[in-house]
Amino acid sequence: RDVAVTGVQTCALPIYKPITTVIETHDDTDHINGLYTTPNADKLKIVAMEDNWKQQWTTFKWTEKPKATCPQSPLPPAPNVIIRQDKVATTIDGVRFVLHHFGPSHTGHDLTIELPDYKVAFIGDIVMDKDMGRAPAPLPPQDHAMFWKSEKRGTPRGMFHNVDELLKLDVTGYVSGHSYHLMTKADIRKVRDDVKADYDKEAAMAKSGMSLDDIYKAVGEDKYGARGGCIAYVDLPWYVYTETKRDMEELKDKGTIKY
């Protein structure tokens, strides 16, 4: 995982070199909040997409509101090496890195970290296969252990594109922020295909005139409560309905379709 410092500290993993650089795949607190407890954190090079840096200030300002229910942790050190390009190649301590931004997916600023010499890529939460739901509200089966951050411009459509690009990388393994194992090309392709199959099925329902509540009931989503902690995550049917209706309105405005 990115910000592996948390694992280093809690698991007492043997680290023989000082940690000098941290690359953030995105700004979710379970990925970056460990930084504020890291020794010499103020001396780290913290690499992130520009929108990641902007989003951190938005997120933390939001949680400072008196009525916010989010736990308030100290503000982690802000990124100080800002990525403004979709692809950046660099070398850190003799190791080659290629940083990729393939557009919005889990958030609007996901960063994939490719290590060409090791044939591996760190993909943050672009693809997951570990159910992050909490009893009594596990993630619905049709969400396939995936969720997206609407407040950060995340989108399942973006995930489809991201996986297409991830599959083109010359790597054999993908390290996900939430997976029990090193994912393979077949693994990430299956998650993408499973989500897309349900996306397309629900999009057809929206195009037929079904309401969002009707779609919830048709796919069994109404049996599941809100997920997420202090910020509720929206579900796949919501994305499908919203994006499909938006597309239909755009096509109507262009005179391409009539309804």
XYZ file of C-alpha atoms in Angstrom:
259
model
C 0.000 0.000 0.000
C 0.940 3.610 -0.357
C 1.850 5.210 2.942
C 3.161 1.849 4.095
C 4.431 3.640 7.184
C 1.329 2.554 9.097
C 2.103 -1.081 8.379
C 5.752 -0.573 9.250
C 4.866 0.828 12.653
C 2.059 -1.519 13.622
C 3.619 -4.718 12.262
C 7.218 -3.883 13.161
C 8.336 -4.801 9.651
C 12.107 -4.758 9.167
C 13.035 -1.599 7.267
C 16.753 -1.239 6.639
C 16.678 2.130 4.907
C 15.090 5.354 6.104
C 11.785 6.302 4.518
C 12.462 9.429 2.477
C 9.653 9.514 -0.083
C 5.930 8.761 0.050
C 3.770 8.586 -3.069
C 0.047 8.953 -2.446
C -2.333 7.119 -4.765
C -5.184 9.347 -3.514
C -6.200 11.355 -0.467
C -8.525 9.018 1.457
C -7.729 9.211 5.142
C -7.045 5.481 5.485
C -4.198 6.015 3.018
C -2.627 9.258 4.236
C -3.435 9.799 7.920
C -0.600 7.556 9.074
C 1.776 10.236 7.877
C 1.245 12.496 10.871
C 2.714 9.810 13.176
C 5.709 9.128 10.950
C 9.097 10.100 12.382
C 10.615 13.041 10.519
C 7.402 13.447 8.525
C 8.233 17.103 7.970
C 11.328 16.015 6.025
C 9.574 13.563 3.691
C 9.064 14.108 0.012
C 5.326 13.552 -0.406
C 4.291 13.057 -4.023
C 0.686 13.452 -5.160
C -1.548 14.650 -7.973
C -2.372 18.346 -7.806
C -6.077 17.645 -7.284
C -5.150 15.323 -4.408
C -3.446 18.224 -2.645
C -6.440 20.495 -3.276
C -8.892 17.818 -2.109
C -7.042 17.300 1.161
C -7.700 20.874 2.178
C -11.352 20.567 1.139
C -11.807 17.313 3.071
C -10.136 18.464 6.246
C -11.879 21.814 6.234
C -15.171 19.932 5.910
C -14.426 17.772 8.955
C -13.642 20.867 10.993
C -17.310 21.887 10.857
C -18.906 21.653 14.338
C -21.637 19.216 13.233
C -19.332 16.892 11.320
C -19.408 13.316 12.597
C -16.044 12.313 11.131
C -13.258 11.542 13.622
C -10.889 14.473 13.626
C -7.262 13.406 13.320
C -4.382 15.857 13.116
C -3.805 17.178 9.629
C -1.160 14.985 7.916
C 1.747 16.672 6.159
C 0.630 18.085 2.822
C 2.104 16.850 -0.470
C 5.141 18.893 -1.434
C 5.932 17.316 -4.812
C 2.956 18.016 -7.075
C 2.181 16.005 -10.220
C 0.436 17.943 -12.982
C 0.984 15.517 -15.869
C -0.726 12.237 -16.705
C 2.588 10.356 -16.901
C 5.816 11.026 -15.060
C 8.928 8.820 -15.047
C 11.458 9.248 -12.276
C 14.101 7.397 -10.246
C 14.062 7.312 -6.447
C 17.042 5.795 -4.594
C 18.031 3.922 -7.741
C 14.553 2.447 -8.348
C 12.626 3.390 -11.503
C 9.066 4.634 -11.055
C 6.434 5.582 -13.609
C 3.458 7.506 -12.249
C 0.233 7.324 -14.249
C -3.017 9.239 -14.014
C -5.639 7.584 -16.212
C -8.463 9.931 -15.235
C -11.107 9.671 -12.484
C -11.902 6.286 -10.988
C -12.203 5.777 -7.215
C -11.546 9.522 -6.915
C -10.836 12.214 -9.468
C -7.093 12.151 -8.825
C -6.065 8.491 -8.632
C -2.387 7.861 -9.222
C -1.022 4.486 -10.333
C 2.548 3.773 -9.290
C 4.356 1.450 -11.688
C 7.715 -0.141 -10.846
C 8.865 -1.383 -14.274
C 11.861 -3.346 -13.001
C 9.654 -5.288 -10.588
C 6.717 -5.758 -12.992
C 4.301 -4.480 -10.370
C 1.927 -1.527 -10.046
C 0.373 0.008 -6.946
C -3.193 0.971 -7.863
C -4.677 2.388 -4.674
C -8.447 1.830 -4.672
C -8.978 1.793 -8.439
C -9.765 -1.928 -8.176
C -10.564 -3.800 -4.960
C -11.792 -7.284 -4.137
C -12.075 -7.077 -0.360
C -15.552 -6.253 0.970
C -15.118 -3.029 2.920
C -18.680 -3.119 4.206
C -19.287 -3.358 7.928
C -21.917 -5.623 9.463
C -24.845 -5.226 9.497
C -24.313 -3.327 6.207
C -22.009 -5.265 3.889
C -21.644 -4.063 0.330
C -24.371 -5.389 -1.990
C -23.261 -8.253 -4.276
C -23.829 -6.164 -7.394
C -21.270 -3.613 -6.191
C -18.611 -6.375 -6.341
C -16.699 -4.980 -3.324
C -16.221 -1.698 -5.191
C -17.281 1.824 -4.328
C -16.498 5.289 -5.614
C -16.241 8.713 -4.003
C -18.786 10.990 -5.636
C -17.652 13.939 -3.516
C -14.190 13.508 -5.046
C -15.385 13.031 -8.648
C -15.060 9.251 -8.562
C -17.002 7.256 -11.134
C -17.402 3.581 -12.121
C -17.169 4.597 -15.781
C -13.735 5.974 -15.025
C -12.831 2.663 -13.405
C -13.659 0.855 -16.652
C -11.216 3.101 -18.524
C -8.572 2.852 -15.799
C -8.632 -0.942 -15.946
C -8.262 -0.818 -19.729
C -5.105 1.245 -19.229
C -3.822 -0.871 -16.321
C -4.062 -3.981 -18.482
C -1.734 -2.356 -21.013
C 1.059 -1.957 -18.455
C 3.956 -4.389 -18.715
C 3.414 -5.745 -15.205
C 2.389 -9.091 -13.754
C 0.901 -7.940 -10.449
C -1.220 -5.141 -9.011
C -1.100 -4.069 -5.362
C -4.556 -2.834 -4.373
C -5.277 -0.752 -1.305
C -7.948 -3.302 -0.317
C -7.221 -6.836 -1.442
C -6.157 -10.040 0.247
C -3.559 -10.856 -2.394
C -1.437 -9.536 -5.238
C -3.961 -9.082 -8.019
C -3.323 -10.325 -11.552
C -4.514 -9.018 -14.903
C -7.255 -11.639 -14.816
C -8.320 -10.445 -11.347
C -8.712 -6.781 -12.231
C -10.349 -7.636 -15.564
C -12.932 -9.803 -13.774
C -13.825 -7.052 -11.297
C -14.190 -4.564 -14.154
C -16.297 -6.949 -16.250
C -18.547 -7.902 -13.316
C -19.224 -4.284 -12.390
C -19.783 -3.311 -16.031
C -22.281 -6.127 -16.565
C -24.417 -4.838 -13.701
C -23.843 -1.242 -14.797
C -25.144 -2.003 -18.290
C -28.128 -3.938 -16.922
C -29.114 -1.082 -14.626
C -28.526 1.491 -17.378
C -31.057 -0.352 -19.526
C -33.541 -0.080 -16.666
C -32.958 3.675 -16.422
C -33.388 4.091 -20.182
C -36.689 2.180 -20.022
C -38.074 4.805 -17.659
C -37.645 3.078 -14.295
C -37.087 5.386 -11.341
C -34.043 5.084 -9.107
C -36.203 3.580 -6.348
C -37.560 1.022 -8.829
C -34.011 0.078 -9.825
C -33.035 -0.259 -6.165
C -35.861 -2.713 -5.640
C -35.228 -4.597 -8.892
C -31.600 -5.340 -8.011
C -32.171 -5.779 -4.267
C -30.221 -2.682 -3.276
C -33.111 -1.513 -1.096
C -32.271 -4.277 1.367
C -28.924 -2.678 2.205
C -28.344 0.301 4.432
C -26.035 3.229 3.873
C -22.385 2.325 3.755
C -19.314 4.235 4.736
C -18.580 5.918 8.019
C -19.067 9.613 8.585
C -19.394 10.172 4.813
C -21.878 7.834 3.117
C -20.704 6.217 -0.116
C -23.175 6.255 -2.962
C -23.933 2.949 -4.636
C -23.699 1.601 -8.160
C -27.413 2.106 -9.046
C -27.148 5.785 -8.096
C -24.172 6.256 -10.410
C -25.845 4.331 -13.211
C -29.114 6.222 -12.942
C -27.459 9.637 -12.625
C -24.968 9.116 -15.442
C -27.496 7.499 -17.777
C -30.073 10.237 -17.273
C -27.398 12.871 -17.812
C -26.389 11.216 -21.076
C -30.015 11.058 -22.199
C -30.497 14.749 -21.485
C -27.344 15.617 -23.432
C -28.469 13.530 -26.395
C -31.909 15.111 -26.229
C -30.387 18.593 -26.251
C -28.396 17.630 -29.363
C -31.515 16.281 -31.025
C -30.011 12.793 -31.254
C -32.846 11.121 -29.376
C -36.441 11.986 -28.603
C -38.436 10.794 -25.622
